[in-house]
Coordinates of C-alpha atoms in Angstrom, one line a residue:
X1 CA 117.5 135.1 99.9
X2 CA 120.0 137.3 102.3
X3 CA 123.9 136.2 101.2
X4 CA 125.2 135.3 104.6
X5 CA 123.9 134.2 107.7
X6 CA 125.6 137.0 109.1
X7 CA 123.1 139.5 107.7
X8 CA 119.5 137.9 109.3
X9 CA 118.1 140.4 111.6
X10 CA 118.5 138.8 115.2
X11 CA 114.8 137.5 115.6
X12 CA 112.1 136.1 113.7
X13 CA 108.3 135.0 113.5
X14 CA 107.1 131.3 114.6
X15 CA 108.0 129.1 117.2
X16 CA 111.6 127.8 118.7
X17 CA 113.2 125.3 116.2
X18 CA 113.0 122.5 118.9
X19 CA 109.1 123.1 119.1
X20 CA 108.1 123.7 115.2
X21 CA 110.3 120.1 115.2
X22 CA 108.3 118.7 117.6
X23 CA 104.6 119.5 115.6
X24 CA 105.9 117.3 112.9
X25 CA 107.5 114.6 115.4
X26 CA 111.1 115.9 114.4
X27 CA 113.9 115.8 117.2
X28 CA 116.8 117.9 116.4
X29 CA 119.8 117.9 117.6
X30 CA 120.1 120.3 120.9
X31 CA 124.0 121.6 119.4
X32 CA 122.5 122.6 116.2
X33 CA 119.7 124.7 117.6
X34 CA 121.1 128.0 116.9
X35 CA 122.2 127.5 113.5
X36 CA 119.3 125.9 112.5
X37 CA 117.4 129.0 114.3
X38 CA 119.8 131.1 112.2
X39 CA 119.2 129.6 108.7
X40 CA 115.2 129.9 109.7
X41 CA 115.9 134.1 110.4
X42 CA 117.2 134.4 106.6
X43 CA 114.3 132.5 105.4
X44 CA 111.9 134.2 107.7
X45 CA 113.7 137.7 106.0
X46 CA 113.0 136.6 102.4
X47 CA 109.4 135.4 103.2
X48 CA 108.5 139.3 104.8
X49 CA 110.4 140.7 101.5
X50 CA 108.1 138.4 99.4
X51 CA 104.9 139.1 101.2
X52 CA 105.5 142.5 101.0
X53 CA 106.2 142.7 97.1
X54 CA 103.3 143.5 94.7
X55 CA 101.3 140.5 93.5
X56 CA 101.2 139.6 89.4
X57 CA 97.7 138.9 88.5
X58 CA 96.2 139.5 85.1
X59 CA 95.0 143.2 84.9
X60 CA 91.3 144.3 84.2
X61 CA 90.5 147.0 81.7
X62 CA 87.0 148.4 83.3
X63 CA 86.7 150.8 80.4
X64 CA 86.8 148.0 77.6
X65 CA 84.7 145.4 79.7
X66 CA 82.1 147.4 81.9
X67 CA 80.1 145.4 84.0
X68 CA 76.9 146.3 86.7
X69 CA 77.0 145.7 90.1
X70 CA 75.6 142.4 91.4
X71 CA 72.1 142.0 92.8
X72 CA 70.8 139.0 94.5
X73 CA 67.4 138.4 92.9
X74 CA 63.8 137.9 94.9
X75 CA 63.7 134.0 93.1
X76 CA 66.7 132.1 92.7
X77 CA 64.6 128.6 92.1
X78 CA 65.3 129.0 88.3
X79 CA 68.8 128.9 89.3
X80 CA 69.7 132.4 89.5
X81 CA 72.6 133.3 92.4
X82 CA 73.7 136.9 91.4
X83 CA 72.5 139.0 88.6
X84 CA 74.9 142.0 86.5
X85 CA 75.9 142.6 83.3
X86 CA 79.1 142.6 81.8
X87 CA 80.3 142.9 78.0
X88 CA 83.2 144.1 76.0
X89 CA 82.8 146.9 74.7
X90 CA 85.1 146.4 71.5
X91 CA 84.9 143.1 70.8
X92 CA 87.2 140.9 68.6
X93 CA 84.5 139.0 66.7
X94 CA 80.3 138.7 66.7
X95 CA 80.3 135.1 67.0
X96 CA 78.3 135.8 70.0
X97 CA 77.3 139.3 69.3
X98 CA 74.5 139.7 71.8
X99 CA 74.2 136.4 72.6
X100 CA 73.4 136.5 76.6
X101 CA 75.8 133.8 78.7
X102 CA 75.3 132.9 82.2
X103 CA 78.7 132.0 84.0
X104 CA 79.0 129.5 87.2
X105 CA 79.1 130.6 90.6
X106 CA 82.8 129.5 90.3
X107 CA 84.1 131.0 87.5
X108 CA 85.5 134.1 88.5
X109 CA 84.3 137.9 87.3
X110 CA 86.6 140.7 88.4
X111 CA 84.4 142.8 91.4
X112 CA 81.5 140.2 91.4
X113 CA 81.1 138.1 94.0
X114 CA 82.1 134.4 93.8
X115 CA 81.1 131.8 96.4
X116 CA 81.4 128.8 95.0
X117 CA 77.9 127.9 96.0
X118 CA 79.3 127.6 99.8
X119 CA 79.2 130.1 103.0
X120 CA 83.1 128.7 103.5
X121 CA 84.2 132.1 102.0
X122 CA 81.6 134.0 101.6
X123 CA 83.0 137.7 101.1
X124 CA 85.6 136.6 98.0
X125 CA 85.8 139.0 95.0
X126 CA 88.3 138.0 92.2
X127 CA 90.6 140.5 91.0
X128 CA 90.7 139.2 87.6
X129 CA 88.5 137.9 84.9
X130 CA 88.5 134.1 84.2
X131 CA 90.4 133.3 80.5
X132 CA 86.9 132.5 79.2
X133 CA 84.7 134.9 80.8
X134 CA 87.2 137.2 78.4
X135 CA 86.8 135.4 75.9
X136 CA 82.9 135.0 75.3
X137 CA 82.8 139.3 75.8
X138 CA 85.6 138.9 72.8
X139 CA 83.1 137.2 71.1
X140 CA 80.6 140.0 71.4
X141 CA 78.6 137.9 74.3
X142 CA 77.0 139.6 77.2
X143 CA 77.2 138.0 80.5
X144 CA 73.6 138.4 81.3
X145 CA 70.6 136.8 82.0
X146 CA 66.6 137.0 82.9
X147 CA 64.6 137.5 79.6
X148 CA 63.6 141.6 79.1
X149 CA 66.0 142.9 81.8
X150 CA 69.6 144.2 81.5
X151 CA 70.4 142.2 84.6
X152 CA 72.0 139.3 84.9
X153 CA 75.2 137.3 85.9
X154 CA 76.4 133.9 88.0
X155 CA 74.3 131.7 88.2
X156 CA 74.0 128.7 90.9
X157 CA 76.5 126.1 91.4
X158 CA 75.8 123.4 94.2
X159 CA 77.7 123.8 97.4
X160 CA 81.4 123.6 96.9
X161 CA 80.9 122.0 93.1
X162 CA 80.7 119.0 95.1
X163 CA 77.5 117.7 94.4
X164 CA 74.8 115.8 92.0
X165 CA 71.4 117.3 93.0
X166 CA 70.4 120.8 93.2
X167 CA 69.2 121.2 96.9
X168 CA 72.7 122.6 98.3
X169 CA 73.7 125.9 97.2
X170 CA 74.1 128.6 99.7
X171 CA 71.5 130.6 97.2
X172 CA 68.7 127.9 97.5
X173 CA 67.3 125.0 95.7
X174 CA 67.0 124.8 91.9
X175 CA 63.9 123.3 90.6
X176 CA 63.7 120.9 87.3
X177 CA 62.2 123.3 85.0
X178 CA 59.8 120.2 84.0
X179 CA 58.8 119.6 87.1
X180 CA 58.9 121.8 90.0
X181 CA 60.1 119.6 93.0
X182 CA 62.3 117.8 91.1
X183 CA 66.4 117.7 90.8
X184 CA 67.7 119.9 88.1
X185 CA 71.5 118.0 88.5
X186 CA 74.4 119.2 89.5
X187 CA 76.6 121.2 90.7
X188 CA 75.8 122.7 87.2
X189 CA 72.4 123.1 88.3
X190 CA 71.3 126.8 87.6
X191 CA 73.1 126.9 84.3
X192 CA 71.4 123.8 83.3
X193 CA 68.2 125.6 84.4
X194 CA 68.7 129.3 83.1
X195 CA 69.4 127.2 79.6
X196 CA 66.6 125.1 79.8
X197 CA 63.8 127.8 80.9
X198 CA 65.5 130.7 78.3
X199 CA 66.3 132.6 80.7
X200 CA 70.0 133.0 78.6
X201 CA 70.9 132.0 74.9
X202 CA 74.0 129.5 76.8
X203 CA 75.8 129.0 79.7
X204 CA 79.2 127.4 81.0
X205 CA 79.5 124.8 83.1
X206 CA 82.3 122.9 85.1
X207 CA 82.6 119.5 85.6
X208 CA 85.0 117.4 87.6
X209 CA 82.4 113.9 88.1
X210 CA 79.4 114.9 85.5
X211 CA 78.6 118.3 86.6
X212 CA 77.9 119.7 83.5
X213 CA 76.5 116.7 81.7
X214 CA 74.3 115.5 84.6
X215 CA 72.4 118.5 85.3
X216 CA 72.0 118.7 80.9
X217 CA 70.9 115.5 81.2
X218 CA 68.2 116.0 83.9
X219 CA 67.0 119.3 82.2
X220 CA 66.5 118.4 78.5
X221 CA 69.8 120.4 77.3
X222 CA 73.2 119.6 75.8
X223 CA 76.3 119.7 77.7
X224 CA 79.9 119.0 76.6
X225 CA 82.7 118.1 78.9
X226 CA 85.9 118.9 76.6
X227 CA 89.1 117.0 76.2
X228 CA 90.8 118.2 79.3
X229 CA 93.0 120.6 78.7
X230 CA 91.2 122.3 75.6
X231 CA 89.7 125.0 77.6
X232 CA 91.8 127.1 79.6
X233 CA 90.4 126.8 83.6
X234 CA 92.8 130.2 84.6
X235 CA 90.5 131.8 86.9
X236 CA 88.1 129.7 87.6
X237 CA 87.8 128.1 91.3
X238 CA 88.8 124.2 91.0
X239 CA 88.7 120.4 93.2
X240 CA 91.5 118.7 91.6
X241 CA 93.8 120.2 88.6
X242 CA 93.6 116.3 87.1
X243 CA 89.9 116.4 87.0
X244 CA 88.8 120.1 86.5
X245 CA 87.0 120.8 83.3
X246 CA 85.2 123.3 82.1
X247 CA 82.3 123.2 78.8
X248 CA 79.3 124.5 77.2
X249 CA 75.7 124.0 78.1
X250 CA 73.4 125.1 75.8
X251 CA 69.9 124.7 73.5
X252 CA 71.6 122.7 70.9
X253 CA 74.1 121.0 69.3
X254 CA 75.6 123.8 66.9
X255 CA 75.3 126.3 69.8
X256 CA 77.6 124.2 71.7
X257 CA 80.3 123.9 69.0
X258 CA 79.8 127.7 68.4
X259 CA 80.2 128.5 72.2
X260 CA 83.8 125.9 72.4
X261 CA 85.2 127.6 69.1
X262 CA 85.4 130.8 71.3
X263 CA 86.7 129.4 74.4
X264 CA 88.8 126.5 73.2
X265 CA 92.7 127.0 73.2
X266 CA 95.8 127.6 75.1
X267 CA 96.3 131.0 77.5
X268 CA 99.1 130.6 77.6
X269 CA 98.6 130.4 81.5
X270 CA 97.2 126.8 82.6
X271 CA 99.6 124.5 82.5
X272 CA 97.3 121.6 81.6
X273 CA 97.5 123.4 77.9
X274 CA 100.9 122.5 77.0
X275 CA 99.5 120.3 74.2
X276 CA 96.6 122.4 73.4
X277 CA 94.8 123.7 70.2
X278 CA 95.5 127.4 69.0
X279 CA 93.3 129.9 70.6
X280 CA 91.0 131.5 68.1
X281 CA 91.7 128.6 65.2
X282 CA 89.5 126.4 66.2
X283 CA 86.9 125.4 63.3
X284 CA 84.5 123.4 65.5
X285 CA 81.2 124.7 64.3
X286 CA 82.2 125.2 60.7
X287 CA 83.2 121.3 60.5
X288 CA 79.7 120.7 62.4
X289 CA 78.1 122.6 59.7
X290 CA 80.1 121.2 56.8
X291 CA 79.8 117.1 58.2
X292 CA 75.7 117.6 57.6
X293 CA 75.3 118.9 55.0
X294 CA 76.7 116.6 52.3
X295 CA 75.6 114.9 49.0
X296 CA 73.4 112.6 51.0
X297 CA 71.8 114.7 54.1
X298 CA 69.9 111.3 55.1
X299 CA 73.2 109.3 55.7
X300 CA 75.2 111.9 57.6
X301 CA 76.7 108.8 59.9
X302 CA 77.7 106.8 56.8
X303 CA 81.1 105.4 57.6
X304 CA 80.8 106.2 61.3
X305 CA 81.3 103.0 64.3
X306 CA 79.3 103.7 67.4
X307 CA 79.8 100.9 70.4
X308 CA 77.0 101.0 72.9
X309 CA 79.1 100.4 76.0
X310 CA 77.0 97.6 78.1
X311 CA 78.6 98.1 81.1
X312 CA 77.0 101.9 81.0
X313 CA 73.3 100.1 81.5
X314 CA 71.6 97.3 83.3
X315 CA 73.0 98.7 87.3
X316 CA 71.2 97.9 90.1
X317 CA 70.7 101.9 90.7
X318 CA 69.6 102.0 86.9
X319 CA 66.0 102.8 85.4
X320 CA 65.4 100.0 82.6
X321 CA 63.0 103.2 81.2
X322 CA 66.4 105.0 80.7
X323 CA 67.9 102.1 79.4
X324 CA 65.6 101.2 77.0
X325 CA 65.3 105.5 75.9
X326 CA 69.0 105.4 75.3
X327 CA 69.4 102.0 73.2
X328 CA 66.7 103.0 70.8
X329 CA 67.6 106.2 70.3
X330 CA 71.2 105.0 69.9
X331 CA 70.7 102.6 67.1
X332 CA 68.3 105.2 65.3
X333 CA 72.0 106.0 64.5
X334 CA 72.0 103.4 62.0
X335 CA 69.3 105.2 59.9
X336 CA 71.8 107.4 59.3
X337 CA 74.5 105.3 57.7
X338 CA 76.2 104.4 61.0
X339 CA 77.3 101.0 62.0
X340 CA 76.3 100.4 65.7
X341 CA 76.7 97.6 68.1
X342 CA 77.6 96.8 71.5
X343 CA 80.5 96.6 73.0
X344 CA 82.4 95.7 76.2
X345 CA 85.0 97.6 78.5
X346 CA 84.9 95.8 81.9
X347 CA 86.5 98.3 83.8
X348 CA 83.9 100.8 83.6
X349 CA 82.5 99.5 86.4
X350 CA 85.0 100.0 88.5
X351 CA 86.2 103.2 87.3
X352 CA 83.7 105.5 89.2
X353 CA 84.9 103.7 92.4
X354 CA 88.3 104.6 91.8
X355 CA 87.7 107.8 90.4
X356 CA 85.9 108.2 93.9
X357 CA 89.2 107.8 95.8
X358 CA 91.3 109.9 94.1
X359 CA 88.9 112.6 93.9
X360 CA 88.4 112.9 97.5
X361 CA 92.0 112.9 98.3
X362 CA 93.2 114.8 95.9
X363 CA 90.2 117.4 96.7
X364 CA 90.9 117.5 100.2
X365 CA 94.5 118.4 99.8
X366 CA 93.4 120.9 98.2
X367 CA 89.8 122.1 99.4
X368 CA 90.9 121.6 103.5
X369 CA 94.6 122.0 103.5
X370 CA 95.0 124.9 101.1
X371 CA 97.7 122.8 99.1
X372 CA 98.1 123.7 95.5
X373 CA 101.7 123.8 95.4
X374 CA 103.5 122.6 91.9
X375 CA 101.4 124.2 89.2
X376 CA 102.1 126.7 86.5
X377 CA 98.8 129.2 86.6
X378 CA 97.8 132.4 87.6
X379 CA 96.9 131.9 91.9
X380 CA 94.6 133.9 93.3
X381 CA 96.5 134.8 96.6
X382 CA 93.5 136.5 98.4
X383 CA 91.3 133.0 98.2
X384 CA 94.5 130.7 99.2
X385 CA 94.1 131.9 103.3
X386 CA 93.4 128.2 104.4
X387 CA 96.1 125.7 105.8
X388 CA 93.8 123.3 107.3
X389 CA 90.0 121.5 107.7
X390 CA 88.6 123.1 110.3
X391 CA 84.7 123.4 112.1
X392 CA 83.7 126.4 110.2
X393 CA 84.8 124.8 106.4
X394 CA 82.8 121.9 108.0
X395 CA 80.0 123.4 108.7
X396 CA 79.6 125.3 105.4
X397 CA 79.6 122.3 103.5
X398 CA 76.9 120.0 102.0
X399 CA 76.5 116.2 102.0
X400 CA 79.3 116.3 99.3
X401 CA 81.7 118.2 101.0
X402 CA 81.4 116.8 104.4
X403 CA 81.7 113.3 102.7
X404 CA 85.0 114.6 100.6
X405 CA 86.5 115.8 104.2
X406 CA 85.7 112.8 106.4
X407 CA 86.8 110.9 103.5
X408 CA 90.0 112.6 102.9
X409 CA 91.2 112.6 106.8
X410 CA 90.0 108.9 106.9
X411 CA 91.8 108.1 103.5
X412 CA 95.0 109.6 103.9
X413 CA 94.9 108.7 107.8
X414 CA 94.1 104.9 107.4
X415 CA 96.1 104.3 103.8
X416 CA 97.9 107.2 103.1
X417 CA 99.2 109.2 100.0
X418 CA 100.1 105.6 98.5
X419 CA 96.6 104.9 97.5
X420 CA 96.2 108.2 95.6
X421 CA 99.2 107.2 94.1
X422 CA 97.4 103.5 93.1
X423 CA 93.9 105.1 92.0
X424 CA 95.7 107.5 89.6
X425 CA 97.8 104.5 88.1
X426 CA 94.6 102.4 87.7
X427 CA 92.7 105.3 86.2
X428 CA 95.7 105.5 83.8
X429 CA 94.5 101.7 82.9
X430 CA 90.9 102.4 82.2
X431 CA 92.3 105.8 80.1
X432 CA 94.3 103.0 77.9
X433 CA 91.3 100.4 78.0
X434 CA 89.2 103.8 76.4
X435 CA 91.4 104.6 73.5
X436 CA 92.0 101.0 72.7
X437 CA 87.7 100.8 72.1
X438 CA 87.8 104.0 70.5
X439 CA 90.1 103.2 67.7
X440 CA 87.5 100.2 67.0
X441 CA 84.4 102.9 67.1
X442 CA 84.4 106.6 66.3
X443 CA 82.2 106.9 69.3
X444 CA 80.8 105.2 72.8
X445 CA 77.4 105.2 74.1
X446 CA 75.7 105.2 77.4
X447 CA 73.2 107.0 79.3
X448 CA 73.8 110.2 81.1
X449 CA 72.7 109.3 84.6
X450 CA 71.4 105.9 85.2
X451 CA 67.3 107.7 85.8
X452 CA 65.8 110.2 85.5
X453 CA 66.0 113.9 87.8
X454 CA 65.0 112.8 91.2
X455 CA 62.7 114.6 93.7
X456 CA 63.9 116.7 96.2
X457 CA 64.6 115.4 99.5
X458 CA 63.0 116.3 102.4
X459 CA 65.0 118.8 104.6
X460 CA 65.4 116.1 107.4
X461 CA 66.9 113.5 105.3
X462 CA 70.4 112.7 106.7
X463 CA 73.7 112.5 104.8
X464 CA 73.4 108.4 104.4
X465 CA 70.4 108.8 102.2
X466 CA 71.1 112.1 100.5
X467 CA 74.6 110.4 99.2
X468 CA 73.4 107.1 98.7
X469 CA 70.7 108.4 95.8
X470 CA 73.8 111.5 94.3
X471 CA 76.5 109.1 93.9
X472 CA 75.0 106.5 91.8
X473 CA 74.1 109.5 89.5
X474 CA 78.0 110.1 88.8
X475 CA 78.3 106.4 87.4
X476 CA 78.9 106.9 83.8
X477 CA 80.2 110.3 83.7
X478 CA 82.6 110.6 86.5
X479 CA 85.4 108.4 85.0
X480 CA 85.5 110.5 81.9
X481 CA 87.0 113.4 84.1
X482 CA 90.0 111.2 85.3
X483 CA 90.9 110.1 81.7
X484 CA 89.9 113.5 80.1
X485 CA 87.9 112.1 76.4
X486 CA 85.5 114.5 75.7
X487 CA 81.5 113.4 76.3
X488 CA 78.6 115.3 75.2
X489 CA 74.8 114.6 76.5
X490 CA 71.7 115.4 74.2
X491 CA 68.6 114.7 74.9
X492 CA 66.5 111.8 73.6
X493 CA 64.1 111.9 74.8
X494 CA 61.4 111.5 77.8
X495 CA 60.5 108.9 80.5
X496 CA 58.2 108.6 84.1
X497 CA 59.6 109.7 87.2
X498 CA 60.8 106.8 89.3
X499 CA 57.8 108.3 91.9
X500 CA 55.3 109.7 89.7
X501 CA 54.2 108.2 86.8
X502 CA 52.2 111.4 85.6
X503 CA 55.7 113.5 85.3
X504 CA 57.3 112.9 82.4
X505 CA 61.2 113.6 82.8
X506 CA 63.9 114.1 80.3
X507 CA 66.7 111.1 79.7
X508 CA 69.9 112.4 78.4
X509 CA 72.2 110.1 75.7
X510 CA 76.1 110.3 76.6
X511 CA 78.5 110.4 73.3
X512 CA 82.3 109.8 74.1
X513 CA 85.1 110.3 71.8
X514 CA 88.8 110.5 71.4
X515 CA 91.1 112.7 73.3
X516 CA 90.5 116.2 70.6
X517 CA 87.5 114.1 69.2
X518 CA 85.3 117.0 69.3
X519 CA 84.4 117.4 65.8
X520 CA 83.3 113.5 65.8
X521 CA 80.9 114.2 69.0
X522 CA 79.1 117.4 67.5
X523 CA 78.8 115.2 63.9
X524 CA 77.4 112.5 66.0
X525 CA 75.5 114.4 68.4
X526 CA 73.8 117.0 65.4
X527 CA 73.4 113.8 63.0
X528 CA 70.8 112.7 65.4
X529 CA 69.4 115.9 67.3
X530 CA 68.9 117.0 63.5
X531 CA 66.6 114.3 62.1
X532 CA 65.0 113.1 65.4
X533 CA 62.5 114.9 67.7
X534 CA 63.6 114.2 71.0
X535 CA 59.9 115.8 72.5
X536 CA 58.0 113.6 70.7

C-alpha cells in the first residue's frame, strides 16, 4: 500500500465517497469527504498494482499429463457430458495402471471445459488440474471412458450440484441404467451411471446433501462420502466449504478403498486438511483385504456393534419395501459374528431440516454473491467474476438452484446471518449426538434414500412438485455432510418401483462411521457385499 497519502495519484475508479456511503445506508460526514476520498485513491492504487500482478495457480506440465481435446458425444443419456482422455505419462504407482476414471462435471481438468452442469458459465476452462484428478493419473489411471474407444472424460453432474434427480443438467437427462425413464440420482448422476453400465472401471463423485451416495444408491453401485477433510477438494468447483466432499463411486467395495488410498491426504493446499492423513500412506485397501481374510472367513464381523438407526426408516416419504430391504439385509450382519440392534438418535429427524437452512445460506453467499472470502486454497480467479444474484444466474438454474436463491434472499432478508449462525450450532449438536452412538456401535444403519429411483417427471411439472419428490430423497444422507462421518452405500438388494410393479429397482444400505472410520466402513461394507448376493 502507497506510504503516504501524499503519493495517491489525484483520481480514482468508483463512485464519490458520499454516494458509495449512501448504497450501504452510510452517512459520512460532509468535512471528512476529502480525506476519506484520499485514503480511497491509495487503496484504489494498490488494488490496480494487485490486479495487474501475475496470478499463482498450480502449474500444469502438458508433456507429463497429455490429455485430448473434449468432444460432446451424439448420446449423453448414459450420463456422458464431455468425452477426452488424459493420463500421466510417468506415473508414481500402478495402483490404477489403466484403470479408466470418469471425473464430475465439477471437478476441474486443465483446458477441458467445466460447467458445473449449468449454462450460468458456460465458457469456463480451469487453468489447473484438481489435487485428485493428479493424483488418479499418479496412480497410472486414465481419465477416460465409453468401452472400446480412447475417448472419454467429465461426465454429468446435475445443474449446479444442486440437485437429487437426474433431469437437470445443461447436457440432458440421465437414465437409470435399470430402467430407462427412471432417476439415476443425483447430482452424481452420470458417474453413478457410466459406473453402473461399464462404461469406466470407477468414477468420483461429490457430495454436499447425498450426491454421491444417492445416485449409488439408485443405480446398484457403491459410493463413499469420506470424513470431510480426507480428500483434498483444491480444484474442484464447491456450495459450501463446511459441506463439500468429494469420494469414490465404483463396482465394489475393494475398488472403493483402492480408489480413496490414492486420493486420500493432505495437499497441502485446502485448508479443511489441517488434521488430515499423510498423502500416499494411506493403507485402506490393504486393511480391507487383511480384516477378511482371517482364521474364520465366515465370522469376519465377530466383535463388530452395528445400531440400526430407527429414526432413518418408517417416514411418511418412505417405501416400507426399502425399509424392510435394508433391515434384513442389515441383520444378515449377524451371520457374520456381528452384534446388531436398534438404536435411537432423535435428532436425526430434524437434522436434514437444519442442514437445509444452512446450506442454502451458506450456498448462496457463495453461489449468488461471489463470496468466498476467509479460506486458505488455491482460487480460481477467472471463475470468481460474480458479485451478485442476478436474472441470467436465475435463469440457468434448476429447481435446486432457483429454490437455494429464493431461499437465500428470503433467509438472510427475513432472519438474517443469525440463523446461519444457529443452524451451524445445532448441527454441531447432532455431530456430538453421532459420536456419542458411535462409541456404543462400530457402525450406523439406515437406508440410502427413503425409495427407490423415481420416474422422470414430465417436462411441464412445476418447481412445487419437482422439489417436493428431490428433497425427501436427501433425508438420511444430507446431515452426514454438516457433521462430516464418513457413509458408504452398497447395494442390497432390489425392490418394485413405487409406479410400476414390473421394474425392479435397486435399494441401497447406508453404513456410517466415526470421523477417520474408514477402515471400519469398507470391513463392514465388504463383510456383507462378500458373502451376500445382492442380485439375487
Amino acid at each position: 500500500m502507497i506510504n503516504t497519502l501524499n503519493d495517491v495519484p489525484k483520481s480514482r475508479t468508483g463512485l464519490p465517497v458520499a454516494d458509495l456511503a449512501a448504497t450501504y445506508g452510510i452517512t459520512v460526514d460532509s468535512a471528512h469527504i476529502d480525506d476519506w476520498d484520499k485514503f480511497l485513491q491509495s487503496i484504489d492504487e494498490s488494488a490496480r498494482k494487485v490486479s495487474e500482478m501475475d496470478d499463482y495457480l498450480p502449474t500444469l506440465d502438458v508433456d507429463k499429463y497429455p490429455r485430448s481435446k473434449g468432444k460432446i458425444p451424439e448420446d449423453t443419456s448414459t450420463g456422458w457430458a464431455l468425452q477426452l482422455v488424459a493420463k500421466c505419462r510417468v506415473p508414481k504407482s500402478d495402483k490404477l495402471l489403466d484403470r479408466t476414471v470418469a471425473l464430475k462435471d465439477n471437478i476441474g481438468l486443465a483446458g477441458v471445459p467445466c460447467t458445473n452442469g449449468s449454462a450460468a458459465i458456460p465458457d469456463w476452462i480451469p487453468q489447473f488440474d484438481a489435487t485428485v484428478a493428479t493424483r488418479i493419473m499418479d496412480a497410472g489411471a486414465i481419465i477416460t471412458g465409453k468401452s472400446g474407444q480412447l475417448e472419454s472424460g467429465a461426465y454429468t453432474c446435475e445443474n449446479g450440484c444442486y440437485e437429487s434427480t437426474s433431469e437437470t443438467a445443461i447436457s440432458g437427462i440421465v437414465d437409470n441404467p435399470w430402467a430407462k425413464g427412471y432417476s439415476a440420482g443425483g447430482s452424481s448422476s452420470g458417474s453413478a451411471s457410466l459406473v453402473a453400465s461399464g462404461e469406466v472401471d470407477m468414477s468420483l463423485g461429490c457430495d454436499q446433501g447425498g450426491s454421491i451416495r444417492m445416485p449409488a444408491s439408485f443405480c446398484g453401485i457403491v459410493g463413499l462420502k469420506p470424513t470431510w477433510g480426507l480428500v483434498p477438494y483444491t480444484g474442484i468447483i464447491g456450495l459450501d466449504a463446511s459441506i463439500d466432499h468429494v469420494g469414490p463411486m465404483c463396482k465394489n467395495v475393494h475398488d472403493c478403498a483402492l480408489l480413496l488410498d490414492c486420493i486420500a491426504g493432505a495437499d497441502g493446499v485446502d485448508d479443511r486438511q489441517q488434521n488430515s492423513v499423510v498423502y500416499g500412506r494411506t493403507q485402506y485397501l490393504n486393511n480391507f483385504e487383511t480384516s477378511l481374510t482371517g482364521t474364520n472367513r465366515d465370522r469376519t464381523l465377530e466383535g463388530i456393534r452395528i445400531g440400526i438407526l430407527s429414526e432413518g426408516f418408517g417416514q411418511p416419504f418412505s417405501d416400507p419395501n426399502v425399509d424392510n430391504c435394508v433391515r434384513q439385509a442389515a441383520r444378515q450382519f449377524e451371520m457374520l459374528g456381528a452384534h446388531v440392534e436398534t438404536c435411537s438418535i432423535p435428532s436425526h429427524e430434524t437434522g436434514q431440516m437444519i442442514w437445509g437452512l444452512a446450506t442454502f445460506m451458506g450456498s448462496f453467499q457463495q453461489a449468488a454473491t461471489g463470496n468466498v472470502t476467509g479460506r486458505k486454497l488455491v482460487y480460481a480467479t477467472d471463475r470468481v467474476t460474480r458479485t451478485s444474484c442476478d436474472q441470467s444466474l436465475f435463469d440457468a438454474g434448476g429447481p435446486g438452484v432457483r429454490s437455494m436463491l429464493l431461499s437465500g434472499m428470503h433467509l438472510y432478508d427475513s432472519y438474517g446471518p443469525g440463523l446461519y449462525a444457529r443452524c451451524k450450532n445445532l448441527l454441531r449438536k447432532l455431530n456430538d449426538e453421532y459420536d456419542g452412538s458411535l462409541k456404543r456401535y462400530d457402525v450406523l444403519i439406515t437406508p440410502t434414500t427413503p425409495h427407490a429411483a423415481p420416474r422422470h417427471h414430465p417436462p411441464q411439472t412445476g418447481p412445487a412438485e419437482r422439489l417436493a419428490k428431490a428433497l425427501p430423497i436427501t433425508f438420511n444422507t444430507s446431515t452426514l455432510d454438516a457433521t462430516g462421518h464418513p457413509a458408504i452405500s452398497i447395494p442390497v438388494g432390489f425392490v418394485p418401483a413405487q409406479d410400476d410393479n414390473s421394474i425392479r429397482l435397486p435399494v441401497g444400505m447406508q453404513i456410517i462411521g466415526p470421523h477417520y472410520g474408514e477402515d471400519k466402513l469398507f470391513r463392514v461394507a465388504g463383510s456383507w457385499e462378500r458373502h451376500f448376493d445382492w442380485k439375487i
